[in-house]
Amino acid sequence: MKKIIHDKTFVPFLTGKDIQQAVTRIAEQINMDYKGRSPLCIAILNGSFMFASDLFKQLSIDAEISFIKLASYKGTSSTGNVVTAIGLEAVLHNRDVILIEDIVDTGKTLSAFLPQLQDHQPASIKICSLLHKKEATVHPIKIDYLGFEIPNLFVVGYGLDYDGLGRNLDQIMQVEH
Ligand code: IMP
């Protein structure tokens, strides 16, 4: 069924079942890859809250989770975009970190944040994202755990919003074109 949010019409794209199957597949990979280890998952708010919660419930390893917000602002022309992490209090030194994102679009946010994360000298950093818009790539990001490769169209639902709305959908909908 179609849904109108603000001024746009959205059509079904991924069902709740599709999403849960992807979550289970990713959780199984992480459980295997991190067997005997104790990674720290860092979920990037707001969009990833639902994905992070469902994924975390399916981790059987000794995993920890922490939530951060990334606030970006324009730096000088030499520094480009600057990203500040709010809530990054966990000690990351020597930890195996798994970053949890809802969607990687241009890759701008993560490419600005990853060097800052590296400064904390974690043992490893892996990136887990539910969605990836490959065609929108400006800054290539290596995604280690991916739910779905999607076309370059705006999506809402399952945590993702359009101007604040749509996060509560249990499916992912795509803007009608
Ligand atoms: P990037 O820095 O361009 O990779 O953008 C990443 C962020 O943009 C995501 O974490 C989302 O918050 C937001 N975003 C990108 N595409 C969409 C979309 O289709 N729907 C909702 N949010 C999006």
mmCIF file of N, CA and C and ligand atoms in Angstrom, residues 10 44-48 70 72 83 101-112 129 131-133 136-139 141 150-157 159-163 165 167 172-175, ligand 1:
data_model
loop_
_atom_site.group_PDB
_atom_site.id
_atom_site.type_symbol
_atom_site.label_atom_id
_atom_site.label_comp_id
_atom_site.label_asym_id
_atom_site.label_seq_id
_atom_site.Cartn_x
_atom_site.Cartn_y
_atom_site.Cartn_z
ATOM 1 N N PHE A 10 5.239 7.285 -1.088
ATOM 2 C CA PHE A 10 6.178 6.167 -0.987
ATOM 3 C C PHE A 10 5.481 4.858 -1.307
ATOM 4 N N ILE A 44 25.071 4.301 15.085
ATOM 5 C CA ILE A 44 24.988 5.729 14.780
ATOM 6 C C ILE A 44 23.516 6.155 14.715
ATOM 7 N N LEU A 45 23.138 7.007 15.651
ATOM 8 C CA LEU A 45 21.755 7.497 15.744
ATOM 9 C C LEU A 45 21.524 8.613 14.741
ATOM 10 N N ASN A 46 20.268 8.952 14.365
ATOM 11 C CA ASN A 46 19.074 8.302 14.855
ATOM 12 C C ASN A 46 18.709 7.055 14.035
ATOM 13 N N GLY A 47 19.042 7.095 12.751
ATOM 14 C CA GLY A 47 18.497 6.129 11.812
ATOM 15 C C GLY A 47 18.712 4.665 12.126
ATOM 16 N N SER A 48 19.804 4.332 12.838
ATOM 17 C CA SER A 48 20.132 2.906 12.982
ATOM 18 C C SER A 48 19.515 2.260 14.220
ATOM 19 N N LEU A 70 26.246 11.710 15.180
ATOM 20 C CA LEU A 70 27.248 12.453 14.431
ATOM 21 C C LEU A 70 26.652 13.780 13.997
ATOM 22 N N SER A 72 27.387 17.069 11.829
ATOM 23 C CA SER A 72 28.359 17.560 10.846
ATOM 24 C C SER A 72 28.171 19.055 10.638
ATOM 25 N N VAL A 83 33.019 16.297 11.282
ATOM 26 C CA VAL A 83 31.986 15.547 11.979
ATOM 27 C C VAL A 83 32.382 15.404 13.443
ATOM 28 N N GLU A 101 25.360 1.300 10.926
ATOM 29 C CA GLU A 101 24.708 2.412 10.204
ATOM 30 C C GLU A 101 23.405 1.924 9.589
ATOM 31 N N ASP A 102 22.471 2.845 9.385
ATOM 32 C CA ASP A 102 21.242 2.492 8.673
ATOM 33 C C ASP A 102 21.500 2.439 7.169
ATOM 34 N N ILE A 103 22.174 3.484 6.665
ATOM 35 C CA ILE A 103 22.386 3.568 5.221
ATOM 36 C C ILE A 103 23.681 4.313 4.920
ATOM 37 N N VAL A 104 24.426 3.804 3.962
ATOM 38 C CA VAL A 104 25.568 4.551 3.438
ATOM 39 C C VAL A 104 25.138 5.077 2.076
ATOM 40 N N ASP A 105 25.111 6.400 1.972
ATOM 41 C CA ASP A 105 24.625 7.063 0.757
ATOM 42 C C ASP A 105 25.849 7.561 -0.017
ATOM 43 N N THR A 106 26.261 8.813 0.173
ATOM 44 C CA THR A 106 27.461 9.303 -0.518
ATOM 45 C C THR A 106 28.741 8.791 0.143
ATOM 46 N N GLY A 107 28.627 8.374 1.399
ATOM 47 C CA GLY A 107 29.800 7.925 2.153
ATOM 48 C C GLY A 107 30.503 9.067 2.881
ATOM 49 N N LYS A 108 29.931 10.272 2.751
ATOM 50 C CA LYS A 108 30.552 11.474 3.322
ATOM 51 C C LYS A 108 30.668 11.385 4.850
ATOM 52 N N THR A 109 29.582 10.986 5.489
ATOM 53 C CA THR A 109 29.567 10.948 6.955
ATOM 54 C C THR A 109 30.641 9.997 7.476
ATOM 55 N N LEU A 110 30.651 8.777 6.964
ATOM 56 C CA LEU A 110 31.616 7.801 7.484
ATOM 57 C C LEU A 110 33.048 8.161 7.114
ATOM 58 N N SER A 111 33.240 8.717 5.918
ATOM 59 C CA SER A 111 34.622 9.034 5.537
ATOM 60 C C SER A 111 35.168 10.156 6.416
ATOM 61 N N ALA A 112 34.287 11.011 6.925
ATOM 62 C CA ALA A 112 34.748 12.066 7.834
ATOM 63 C C ALA A 112 34.964 11.513 9.242
ATOM 64 N N SER A 129 26.153 -2.022 7.621
ATOM 65 C CA SER A 129 25.078 -1.109 7.231
ATOM 66 C C SER A 129 23.918 -1.899 6.646
ATOM 67 N N LEU A 131 21.650 -0.690 4.555
ATOM 68 C CA LEU A 131 21.463 -0.322 3.148
ATOM 69 C C LEU A 131 22.686 0.385 2.586
ATOM 70 N N HIS A 132 22.872 0.265 1.270
ATOM 71 C CA HIS A 132 23.950 0.972 0.592
ATOM 72 C C HIS A 132 23.463 1.438 -0.770
ATOM 73 N N LYS A 133 23.597 2.759 -1.027
ATOM 74 C CA LYS A 133 23.269 3.279 -2.361
ATOM 75 C C LYS A 133 24.578 3.419 -3.121
ATOM 76 N N ALA A 136 25.303 6.298 -5.500
ATOM 77 C CA ALA A 136 25.432 7.649 -4.926
ATOM 78 C C ALA A 136 26.831 7.900 -4.375
ATOM 79 N N THR A 137 27.697 6.895 -4.472
ATOM 80 C CA THR A 137 29.017 6.986 -3.841
ATOM 81 C C THR A 137 29.830 8.190 -4.303
ATOM 82 N N VAL A 138 30.294 8.959 -3.333
ATOM 83 C CA VAL A 138 31.258 10.032 -3.587
ATOM 84 C C VAL A 138 32.564 9.664 -2.876
ATOM 85 N N HIS A 139 32.403 9.168 -1.629
ATOM 86 C CA HIS A 139 33.544 8.703 -0.843
ATOM 87 C C HIS A 139 33.366 7.195 -0.644
ATOM 88 N N ILE A 141 33.305 3.614 0.661
ATOM 89 C CA ILE A 141 33.408 3.034 2.001
ATOM 90 C C ILE A 141 33.336 1.524 1.852
ATOM 91 N N ILE A 150 20.920 -0.893 -2.727
ATOM 92 C CA ILE A 150 19.648 -0.339 -3.239
ATOM 93 C C ILE A 150 19.895 0.743 -4.286
ATOM 94 N N PRO A 151 18.897 1.018 -5.146
ATOM 95 C CA PRO A 151 19.050 2.087 -6.140
ATOM 96 C C PRO A 151 19.142 3.456 -5.461
ATOM 97 N N ASN A 152 19.576 4.436 -6.229
ATOM 98 C CA ASN A 152 19.762 5.777 -5.690
ATOM 99 C C ASN A 152 18.439 6.531 -5.595
ATOM 100 N N LEU A 153 17.541 6.031 -4.761
ATOM 101 C CA LEU A 153 16.236 6.656 -4.543
ATOM 102 C C LEU A 153 16.010 6.797 -3.043
ATOM 103 N N PHE A 154 15.285 7.819 -2.666
ATOM 104 C CA PHE A 154 15.066 8.084 -1.247
ATOM 105 C C PHE A 154 14.163 7.013 -0.624
ATOM 106 N N VAL A 155 14.547 6.530 0.544
ATOM 107 C CA VAL A 155 13.757 5.503 1.243
ATOM 108 C C VAL A 155 13.420 5.958 2.667
ATOM 109 N N VAL A 156 12.334 5.416 3.190
ATOM 110 C CA VAL A 156 11.965 5.667 4.591
ATOM 111 C C VAL A 156 11.554 4.361 5.244
ATOM 112 N N GLY A 157 11.497 4.386 6.573
ATOM 113 C CA GLY A 157 10.993 3.252 7.336
ATOM 114 C C GLY A 157 12.097 2.508 8.060
ATOM 115 N N GLY A 159 13.409 2.899 10.894
ATOM 116 C CA GLY A 159 14.398 3.810 11.484
ATOM 117 C C GLY A 159 14.752 4.990 10.617
ATOM 118 N N LEU A 160 14.593 4.842 9.298
ATOM 119 C CA LEU A 160 14.958 5.944 8.394
ATOM 120 C C LEU A 160 13.791 6.918 8.244
ATOM 121 N N ASP A 161 14.098 8.192 8.187
ATOM 122 C CA ASP A 161 13.029 9.193 8.152
ATOM 123 C C ASP A 161 13.054 10.066 6.910
ATOM 124 N N TYR A 162 11.904 10.666 6.652
ATOM 125 C CA TYR A 162 11.839 11.775 5.705
ATOM 126 C C TYR A 162 11.390 12.974 6.520
ATOM 127 N N ASP A 163 12.301 13.869 6.768
ATOM 128 C CA ASP A 163 12.016 15.061 7.551
ATOM 129 C C ASP A 163 11.300 14.721 8.860
ATOM 130 N N LEU A 165 9.641 12.059 9.826
ATOM 131 C CA LEU A 165 8.557 11.066 9.826
ATOM 132 C C LEU A 165 8.952 9.781 9.096
ATOM 133 N N ARG A 167 9.921 6.847 10.495
ATOM 134 C CA ARG A 167 10.852 5.935 11.181
ATOM 135 C C ARG A 167 10.154 4.702 11.747
ATOM 136 N N ILE A 172 10.537 -1.024 4.634
ATOM 137 C CA ILE A 172 11.209 0.118 4.021
ATOM 138 C C ILE A 172 10.478 0.463 2.728
ATOM 139 N N MET A 173 10.147 1.750 2.581
ATOM 140 C CA MET A 173 9.410 2.203 1.402
ATOM 141 C C MET A 173 10.284 3.160 0.595
ATOM 142 N N GLN A 174 10.027 3.153 -0.718
ATOM 143 C CA GLN A 174 10.830 3.944 -1.623
ATOM 144 C C GLN A 174 9.975 5.062 -2.221
ATOM 145 N N VAL A 175 10.574 6.200 -2.466
ATOM 146 C CA VAL A 175 9.807 7.299 -3.025
ATOM 147 C C VAL A 175 9.311 6.906 -4.425
HETATM 148 P P1 IMP B 1 26.091 9.883 3.581
HETATM 149 O O1 IMP B 1 26.994 10.702 4.446
HETATM 150 O O2 IMP B 1 25.774 10.574 2.290
HETATM 151 O O3 IMP B 1 26.574 8.469 3.359
HETATM 152 O O4 IMP B 1 24.683 9.850 4.300
HETATM 153 C C1 IMP B 1 24.383 9.009 5.331
HETATM 154 C C2 IMP B 1 23.155 9.494 6.097
HETATM 155 O O5 IMP B 1 22.214 10.214 5.262
HETATM 156 C C3 IMP B 1 22.404 8.293 6.618
HETATM 157 O O6 IMP B 1 22.899 7.873 7.857
HETATM 158 C C4 IMP B 1 20.980 8.806 6.676
HETATM 159 O O7 IMP B 1 20.747 9.451 7.906
HETATM 160 C C5 IMP B 1 20.879 9.835 5.564
HETATM 161 N N1 IMP B 1 20.247 9.254 4.347
HETATM 162 C C6 IMP B 1 20.852 8.989 3.171
HETATM 163 N N2 IMP B 1 19.990 8.467 2.269
HETATM 164 C C7 IMP B 1 18.794 8.389 2.902
HETATM 165 C C8 IMP B 1 17.479 7.916 2.497
HETATM 166 O O8 IMP B 1 17.228 7.452 1.363
HETATM 167 N N3 IMP B 1 16.506 7.999 3.449
HETATM 168 C C9 IMP B 1 16.714 8.481 4.691
HETATM 169 N N4 IMP B 1 17.917 8.924 5.121
HETATM 170 C C10 IMP B 1 18.959 8.890 4.225
#
